[in-house]
Coordinates of C-alpha atoms in Angstrom, one line a residue:
M1 CA -12.4 90.2 218.5
Q2 CA -15.9 90.9 217.1
E3 CA -17.3 87.7 215.4
L4 CA -18.6 88.0 211.8
V5 CA -21.4 86.0 210.1
L6 CA -21.7 85.8 206.4
R7 CA -25.1 84.4 205.4
S8 CA -26.2 83.3 201.9
T9 CA -28.8 81.0 200.3
R10 CA -26.0 79.7 198.3
V11 CA -22.8 78.7 200.2
V12 CA -20.4 76.3 198.3
T13 CA -18.7 73.9 200.9
P14 CA -16.6 70.7 200.4
E15 CA -20.0 68.8 200.7
G16 CA -21.8 70.9 198.0
E17 CA -24.0 74.1 197.8
R18 CA -26.6 74.8 200.7
P19 CA -28.1 77.7 202.5
A20 CA -25.8 78.5 205.3
A21 CA -24.4 81.0 207.9
V22 CA -20.7 81.2 208.1
E23 CA -19.1 82.3 211.4
V24 CA -15.8 84.0 211.6
R25 CA -13.6 84.9 214.4
G26 CA -10.1 86.1 214.3
G27 CA -9.8 85.8 210.6
T28 CA -10.9 82.0 210.9
I29 CA -14.0 80.0 210.0
T30 CA -15.3 78.8 213.3
A31 CA -18.5 77.1 212.2
V32 CA -20.7 76.7 209.0
R33 CA -24.3 76.6 210.4
A34 CA -27.9 76.3 209.2
H35 CA -28.8 79.4 207.2
D36 CA -31.4 80.5 210.0
A37 CA -29.1 79.9 212.9
P38 CA -29.1 82.6 215.5
P39 CA -25.7 84.6 215.3
P40 CA -23.5 84.8 218.3
R41 CA -24.4 87.8 220.6
G42 CA -22.8 90.9 219.4
A43 CA -21.7 89.5 215.9
E44 CA -21.8 91.6 212.9
V45 CA -24.2 89.9 210.3
V46 CA -23.7 90.4 206.5
D47 CA -26.6 89.1 204.6
L48 CA -25.5 88.2 201.0
G49 CA -29.1 87.2 199.8
D50 CA -28.8 84.9 196.9
D51 CA -25.2 85.9 195.9
V52 CA -23.0 82.8 196.1
L53 CA -20.3 82.6 198.9
L54 CA -17.4 80.7 197.4
P55 CA -14.0 79.9 199.1
G56 CA -11.5 82.6 197.9
L57 CA -9.7 81.2 194.7
V58 CA -6.3 80.1 194.9
D59 CA -4.1 81.1 191.9
S60 CA -0.7 79.0 192.0
H61 CA 0.5 80.1 188.7
V62 CA 1.2 84.1 188.5
H63 CA 4.0 85.8 187.0
I64 CA 4.3 89.2 189.2
N65 CA 7.8 90.2 187.6
D66 CA 8.5 92.4 190.3
P67 CA 11.3 93.6 191.0
G68 CA 13.1 94.1 187.8
R69 CA 10.3 94.1 185.4
T70 CA 7.8 96.0 187.5
E71 CA 6.7 98.0 184.2
W72 CA 5.2 94.4 183.3
E73 CA 3.5 94.0 186.4
G74 CA 3.9 94.5 190.2
F75 CA 2.8 93.3 193.5
A76 CA 0.4 96.0 194.0
T77 CA -1.3 95.9 190.8
A78 CA -1.2 92.1 190.4
T79 CA -2.9 91.4 193.8
A80 CA -5.5 94.2 193.2
A81 CA -6.3 92.5 190.1
A82 CA -6.5 89.1 191.9
A83 CA -8.6 90.6 194.7
A84 CA -11.1 92.1 192.4
G85 CA -11.5 88.7 190.6
G86 CA -12.1 86.7 193.7
V87 CA -8.7 85.5 194.0
T88 CA -7.5 85.6 197.7
T89 CA -4.2 83.8 197.5
V90 CA -1.6 83.8 194.6
V91 CA 1.8 81.9 194.4
D92 CA 4.3 84.0 192.4
M93 CA 6.5 82.4 189.8
P94 CA 10.3 82.6 190.1
L95 CA 10.5 84.4 186.7
N96 CA 10.3 87.1 185.2
S97 CA 11.4 89.0 188.0
I98 CA 15.1 90.3 188.4
P99 CA 16.5 88.5 190.3
P100 CA 14.7 85.3 189.6
T101 CA 13.9 83.3 192.7
T102 CA 16.8 80.8 192.5
T103 CA 18.6 81.4 195.8
T104 CA 17.7 82.5 199.3
A105 CA 19.1 85.8 198.9
H106 CA 17.0 86.2 195.8
L107 CA 13.9 85.1 197.7
D108 CA 14.7 87.8 200.3
V109 CA 14.8 90.5 197.7
K110 CA 11.3 89.1 196.4
R111 CA 9.9 89.3 199.9
A112 CA 11.3 92.8 200.7
T113 CA 9.8 94.0 197.4
A114 CA 6.4 92.6 198.2
R115 CA 6.1 93.4 201.8
G116 CA 3.4 96.0 202.6
K117 CA 2.1 96.0 198.8
V118 CA 0.1 92.9 198.7
H119 CA -3.8 92.9 198.7
T120 CA -4.0 89.2 198.8
D121 CA -1.9 86.5 200.6
V122 CA 1.3 85.6 198.4
G123 CA 3.5 82.8 198.4
F124 CA 6.6 82.0 196.2
W125 CA 7.7 79.3 194.0
G126 CA 11.5 78.7 193.8
G127 CA 13.3 78.1 190.4
A128 CA 15.5 75.1 189.1
V129 CA 18.1 76.3 186.8
P130 CA 21.5 75.1 185.6
G131 CA 24.2 75.4 188.4
N132 CA 21.8 76.1 191.3
L133 CA 21.3 72.4 192.8
P134 CA 22.9 73.3 196.0
D135 CA 20.4 76.1 196.5
L136 CA 17.3 73.9 196.2
R137 CA 17.3 72.6 199.8
P138 CA 18.0 76.2 201.4
L139 CA 15.1 77.5 199.2
H140 CA 12.9 74.8 200.5
E141 CA 13.8 75.3 204.0
A142 CA 13.4 79.1 203.5
G143 CA 9.6 78.3 202.6
V144 CA 9.1 78.3 198.9
F145 CA 6.3 76.0 197.8
G146 CA 8.1 74.0 195.1
F147 CA 10.5 74.5 192.1
K148 CA 9.8 75.5 188.4
C149 CA 11.9 74.5 185.7
F150 CA 11.7 74.8 181.8
L151 CA 12.7 72.1 179.4
L152 CA 13.2 74.7 176.5
P153 CA 14.3 78.4 176.6
S154 CA 12.0 80.3 179.0
G155 CA 12.1 83.7 177.1
V156 CA 14.5 85.5 179.6
D157 CA 18.0 84.9 179.8
E158 CA 18.3 84.9 183.5
F159 CA 16.3 81.7 183.9
P160 CA 17.7 79.1 181.6
Q161 CA 16.1 75.8 180.8
L162 CA 17.5 72.3 182.2
T163 CA 18.5 69.4 180.1
P164 CA 17.0 66.1 180.6
P165 CA 20.0 64.9 182.8
E166 CA 19.8 68.2 184.8
V167 CA 16.0 67.5 185.4
E168 CA 16.8 64.1 186.7
A169 CA 19.4 65.4 189.1
A170 CA 17.1 68.1 190.3
L171 CA 14.5 65.5 190.8
A172 CA 16.7 63.3 192.7
E173 CA 17.7 66.2 194.9
L174 CA 14.1 67.2 195.6
T175 CA 12.9 63.7 196.4
G176 CA 15.4 63.6 199.3
F177 CA 13.3 66.3 201.2
G178 CA 9.8 66.0 199.4
G179 CA 9.9 68.8 197.2
L180 CA 7.8 69.3 194.2
L181 CA 9.1 70.1 190.6
I182 CA 6.6 72.0 188.6
V183 CA 7.5 72.1 185.0
H184 CA 6.9 73.9 181.7
A185 CA 6.5 70.8 179.6
E186 CA 7.3 71.4 176.0
D187 CA 10.0 69.3 174.2
P188 CA 12.6 71.4 172.6
G189 CA 13.5 69.0 169.8
T190 CA 10.0 68.6 168.8
I191 CA 9.6 72.4 168.5
G192 CA 12.9 72.9 166.9
G193 CA 11.6 70.5 164.0
A194 CA 8.4 72.0 163.6
P195 CA 7.8 74.7 160.9
Q196 CA 8.8 78.2 162.2
R197 CA 7.1 80.9 160.1
P198 CA 7.0 84.3 161.7
G199 CA 4.1 86.5 160.7
R200 CA 0.6 87.4 161.5
R201 CA -1.1 84.1 160.7
Y202 CA -2.2 82.5 164.1
A203 CA -2.3 79.1 162.0
D204 CA 1.5 79.3 161.5
F205 CA 2.2 80.1 165.0
L206 CA -0.1 77.1 166.2
A207 CA 2.0 74.6 163.8
S208 CA 5.2 76.0 165.6
R209 CA 4.1 74.5 168.9
P210 CA 2.6 71.1 168.0
P211 CA 0.8 69.0 170.6
A212 CA 3.6 66.3 170.2
A213 CA 5.9 68.6 171.8
E214 CA 3.9 68.7 175.2
D215 CA 3.1 64.9 174.7
R216 CA 6.7 64.0 174.4
A217 CA 7.7 66.4 177.3
V218 CA 5.1 64.8 179.6
E219 CA 6.3 61.3 178.7
G220 CA 9.6 62.0 179.7
L221 CA 8.6 63.6 183.0
V222 CA 6.4 60.6 183.9
A223 CA 9.2 58.3 183.4
F224 CA 11.5 60.3 185.7
A225 CA 8.7 60.5 188.3
A226 CA 8.2 56.8 188.1
K227 CA 11.8 56.0 188.2
L228 CA 12.7 58.3 191.3
D229 CA 9.2 58.2 193.0
A230 CA 9.4 61.8 192.5
R231 CA 6.5 64.6 192.7
I232 CA 5.9 66.1 189.3
H233 CA 3.3 68.8 188.4
V234 CA 2.8 69.6 184.7
L235 CA 2.0 73.4 184.2
H236 CA -0.6 74.8 181.8
L237 CA -1.3 71.6 179.8
S238 CA -3.0 72.6 176.5
S239 CA -2.7 69.4 174.6
A240 CA -5.4 66.9 175.1
S241 CA -3.5 64.1 173.5
A242 CA -1.1 63.9 176.6
L243 CA -4.0 63.0 178.8
P244 CA -4.2 59.3 178.2
L245 CA -0.6 59.1 179.3
I246 CA -1.3 61.3 182.5
A247 CA -4.5 59.2 183.3
A248 CA -2.5 55.9 183.0
A249 CA 0.5 57.3 185.2
K250 CA -2.0 58.2 188.0
R251 CA -3.6 54.8 187.8
D252 CA -0.1 53.4 188.1
G253 CA 0.6 55.5 191.3
V254 CA 3.0 57.9 189.7
R255 CA 2.9 61.1 191.6
V256 CA 2.1 63.5 188.8
T257 CA -0.5 66.3 188.9
V258 CA -1.5 68.5 186.2
E259 CA -3.1 72.0 185.6
T260 CA -4.7 73.7 182.7
C261 CA -5.7 77.4 182.2
P262 CA -8.7 79.4 181.7
H263 CA -7.7 80.4 178.3
F264 CA -7.4 76.8 177.1
L265 CA -10.9 76.1 178.3
T266 CA -12.6 79.3 177.0
L267 CA -10.9 80.4 173.8
T268 CA -10.1 78.2 170.6
A269 CA -7.8 78.5 167.6
E270 CA -10.5 78.9 165.4
E271 CA -11.5 82.3 166.8
V272 CA -8.1 83.8 167.2
P273 CA -7.9 86.6 164.5
D274 CA -4.6 86.9 162.4
G275 CA -2.5 89.5 164.1
A276 CA -4.2 89.3 167.4
T277 CA -1.0 88.8 169.5
E278 CA -2.9 89.2 172.8
F279 CA -3.9 85.7 172.3
K280 CA -0.4 84.4 172.2
C281 CA 0.9 81.9 174.8
C282 CA 3.1 79.0 175.1
P283 CA 2.0 76.4 174.8
P284 CA -0.8 77.8 172.5
I285 CA -4.4 78.0 172.5
R286 CA -5.7 75.0 170.4
E287 CA -8.7 73.9 168.5
A288 CA -12.3 73.5 169.7
A289 CA -12.0 69.5 169.7
N290 CA -9.0 69.7 171.9
Q291 CA -10.8 71.8 174.3
D292 CA -13.7 69.5 174.7
A293 CA -11.4 66.9 175.7
L294 CA -9.9 69.1 178.4
W295 CA -13.2 69.7 179.9
Q296 CA -13.7 66.0 180.0
A297 CA -10.5 65.6 181.9
L298 CA -11.3 68.1 184.3
A299 CA -14.8 66.2 185.0
D300 CA -13.1 62.8 185.4
G301 CA -10.2 64.2 187.7
T302 CA -7.5 63.7 185.1
I303 CA -6.7 67.4 185.5
D304 CA -6.2 68.7 189.0
C305 CA -6.8 72.3 188.9
V306 CA -7.3 75.4 186.8
V307 CA -4.8 78.5 187.3
S308 CA -4.3 81.6 185.3
D309 CA -0.7 81.6 184.2
H310 CA -1.2 85.4 184.2
S311 CA 2.0 86.3 182.2
P312 CA 1.7 90.0 181.4
S313 CA 4.1 92.3 179.7
T314 CA 3.9 95.8 178.4
I315 CA 1.6 96.4 175.4
G316 CA 4.7 97.2 173.2
L317 CA 6.1 93.8 173.7
K318 CA 2.9 92.2 172.4
A319 CA 3.9 93.5 168.9
K320 CA 0.5 95.0 168.3
D321 CA 2.0 97.4 165.7
T322 CA 3.2 94.3 163.4
G323 CA 0.8 91.5 164.7
D324 CA 3.9 89.2 164.4
F325 CA 3.3 86.1 166.6
A326 CA 6.9 85.1 166.5
A327 CA 7.9 88.5 167.7
A328 CA 5.3 89.0 170.6
W329 CA 5.7 88.1 174.2
G330 CA 3.8 84.9 175.0
G331 CA 1.4 85.4 177.8
I332 CA -2.3 85.8 178.5
S333 CA -3.3 88.5 181.0
S334 CA -6.2 87.2 182.9
L335 CA -5.8 87.3 186.7
Q336 CA -9.0 89.1 187.3
L337 CA -11.0 87.3 184.8
G338 CA -10.4 83.6 185.4
L339 CA -13.4 82.9 187.7
S340 CA -16.0 84.5 185.3
A341 CA -14.3 82.9 182.1
V342 CA -14.3 79.6 183.5
W343 CA -17.9 79.8 185.1
T344 CA -19.3 81.2 181.8
E345 CA -18.2 77.9 179.9
A346 CA -18.6 75.6 182.9
R347 CA -22.4 76.5 183.1
R348 CA -23.0 76.1 179.5
R349 CA -21.4 72.6 179.7
G350 CA -23.6 71.6 182.9
H351 CA -21.0 72.0 185.5
T352 CA -21.7 73.8 188.9
L353 CA -20.0 76.6 190.9
A354 CA -19.1 73.6 193.4
D355 CA -17.0 72.2 190.5
V356 CA -15.4 75.6 189.8
A357 CA -14.4 76.0 193.4
R358 CA -12.9 72.5 193.5
W359 CA -10.8 73.4 190.3
M360 CA -10.0 76.9 191.2
S361 CA -9.7 76.9 194.9
A362 CA -9.3 73.6 196.6
G363 CA -7.2 72.0 193.7
P364 CA -4.6 74.7 193.7
A365 CA -4.5 74.9 197.6
A366 CA -3.8 71.2 197.7
L367 CA -1.0 71.4 195.0
A368 CA 0.8 74.1 196.8
G369 CA 0.2 72.8 200.2
L370 CA -2.0 75.4 201.6
P371 CA -4.1 73.7 204.3
A372 CA -5.8 76.7 205.7
K373 CA -7.0 77.7 202.2
G374 CA -9.4 76.3 199.6
A375 CA -12.6 75.6 201.4
V376 CA -15.6 77.1 203.4
A377 CA -15.1 74.9 206.4
A378 CA -14.3 75.3 210.0
G379 CA -10.8 75.8 210.8
R380 CA -10.0 77.3 207.4
D381 CA -9.0 81.0 206.7
A382 CA -12.0 83.2 206.2
D383 CA -11.2 83.8 202.5
F384 CA -14.3 84.2 200.3
A385 CA -15.5 85.3 196.9
V386 CA -19.0 86.5 196.6
V387 CA -20.5 86.0 193.2
D388 CA -23.6 86.7 191.3
P389 CA -23.5 83.9 189.0
D390 CA -26.2 85.2 186.6
A391 CA -25.1 88.6 186.1
V392 CA -23.0 89.5 183.0
F393 CA -20.6 92.0 182.0
T394 CA -18.4 92.9 178.9
V395 CA -14.6 92.9 179.5
D396 CA -13.2 96.4 179.0
P397 CA -9.3 96.1 179.4
A398 CA -9.1 99.7 180.7
R399 CA -11.2 98.8 183.8
L400 CA -8.9 95.9 184.7
R401 CA -6.5 96.2 187.7
H402 CA -3.4 94.4 186.2
R403 CA -0.9 97.0 185.0
N404 CA -1.2 97.0 181.1
P405 CA -4.6 97.3 179.8
I406 CA -4.4 94.3 177.3
T407 CA -6.1 91.0 177.5
A408 CA -7.3 88.3 175.2
Y409 CA -10.9 88.6 176.8
A410 CA -11.4 92.1 175.5
G411 CA -15.0 92.6 174.3
R412 CA -16.2 89.2 175.5
T413 CA -19.3 89.0 177.5
L414 CA -19.0 86.9 180.6
H415 CA -21.2 85.6 183.3
G416 CA -20.3 85.7 187.0
V417 CA -19.9 89.1 188.6
V418 CA -17.5 89.2 191.7
R419 CA -19.4 91.4 194.0
S420 CA -16.9 91.2 197.0
S421 CA -13.6 89.3 198.1
W422 CA -12.8 88.8 201.7
L423 CA -9.4 87.8 203.3
R424 CA -9.3 86.3 206.7
G425 CA -12.7 87.9 207.3
E426 CA -12.0 91.3 206.0
R427 CA -13.5 92.7 202.8
I428 CA -10.6 93.6 200.4
A429 CA -12.6 94.2 197.1
V430 CA -16.1 95.4 196.4
D431 CA -17.3 95.5 192.8
G432 CA -13.9 95.4 191.2
A433 CA -12.2 98.0 193.4
V434 CA -9.8 97.3 196.2
T435 CA -10.9 98.4 199.6
G436 CA -8.6 100.1 202.0
P437 CA -4.8 99.4 202.3
P438 CA -3.0 96.1 201.5
R439 CA -3.8 93.5 204.0
G440 CA -2.1 90.5 202.3
R441 CA 0.5 88.4 204.1
L442 CA 3.6 86.7 202.7
L443 CA 3.3 83.1 203.1
S444 CA 5.9 80.4 203.7
A445 CA 5.5 76.7 203.0
R446 CA 5.1 74.5 206.0
H447 CA 7.0 71.5 205.0
P448 CA 6.7 68.4 206.9

């Protein structure tokens, strides 16, 4: 096995950014040495100059939809987009594929569909739905990383929501074997009482998913987690008014974690044009003041990680012909753009690429339980994103690698061009294009 050395004046490690030479053998980082350290005899040396060497991003919230809705997205296209954007590991959500990942037989179908097609490493979440309580432990033993549930209709009939008693029963079952429940946290009663006005006005759609829906759902989840000593993760938080409750729960030792998404950190309700359904997601993009509070919560550690919630569909399902937010599929296509989008806003607010790596690589790796991922450090997988942080580009949907050319970031100028991505010491993407055949592996959780 030939050794590889990646040398850069800017390597982001868990201790911060510094000049370094990263040595790799057999797909694993063996050492992080001084920038001018002599390379091992016979090693291939790649000098990255002043481009930044980051740990490959881990995106633990990706809807690949394959099989069953491959016209929305597929393993080949999704992982190509991920690799082009510096993401080297994704964890696939249990919906909107058919079948959903709610039994071990369905997990087998997912794995068979993905095998040989993935450019990045791919793991799988299981699903918690009415009636599959007996399936949770077998799925856990089969290697899923945790279990997703909804508190309100998911948007697809084959993945129904759980009632509060069903959530409590699922948590009790998961606690018996150390499982994690990840939750789409919006309260159906609050949304049912909000004004529901279809049409093109974004303000009407925003009013239909008020912050109180997230706040009330989070309150109930925290209470369950405290009662059962259960592990809860709040998905795609957009409501800043839920943050004090989450911070207090963490101080009290409740086992709750929370993520937010690039679109909540970089897009605001004030700038969403009426009829622009590519901006629709649930929960919704909220106002600028709310966004400021999310950034503060990232800075102080209340929010644990940033992941894409890449939830694509066909262009037809986005109802672009009518611009009706009520009729459009809810989801932002952003898998390739998350790093650049977050860095563009992070640098404006005084944050560093070390912060971004903590939020988008180390944080999701810790959430999913991926000890080999998330850091440039000896013993970790040699997964890297090489970025020119000062280069800019304008987003052209036609040049993105996900299947359907639509995104809320179209036309935006972003900082941070991903020059290359590496998976276990092999270059898998260069300047937005994948290189060679799919090299990714299907991951199974290593549960204690």
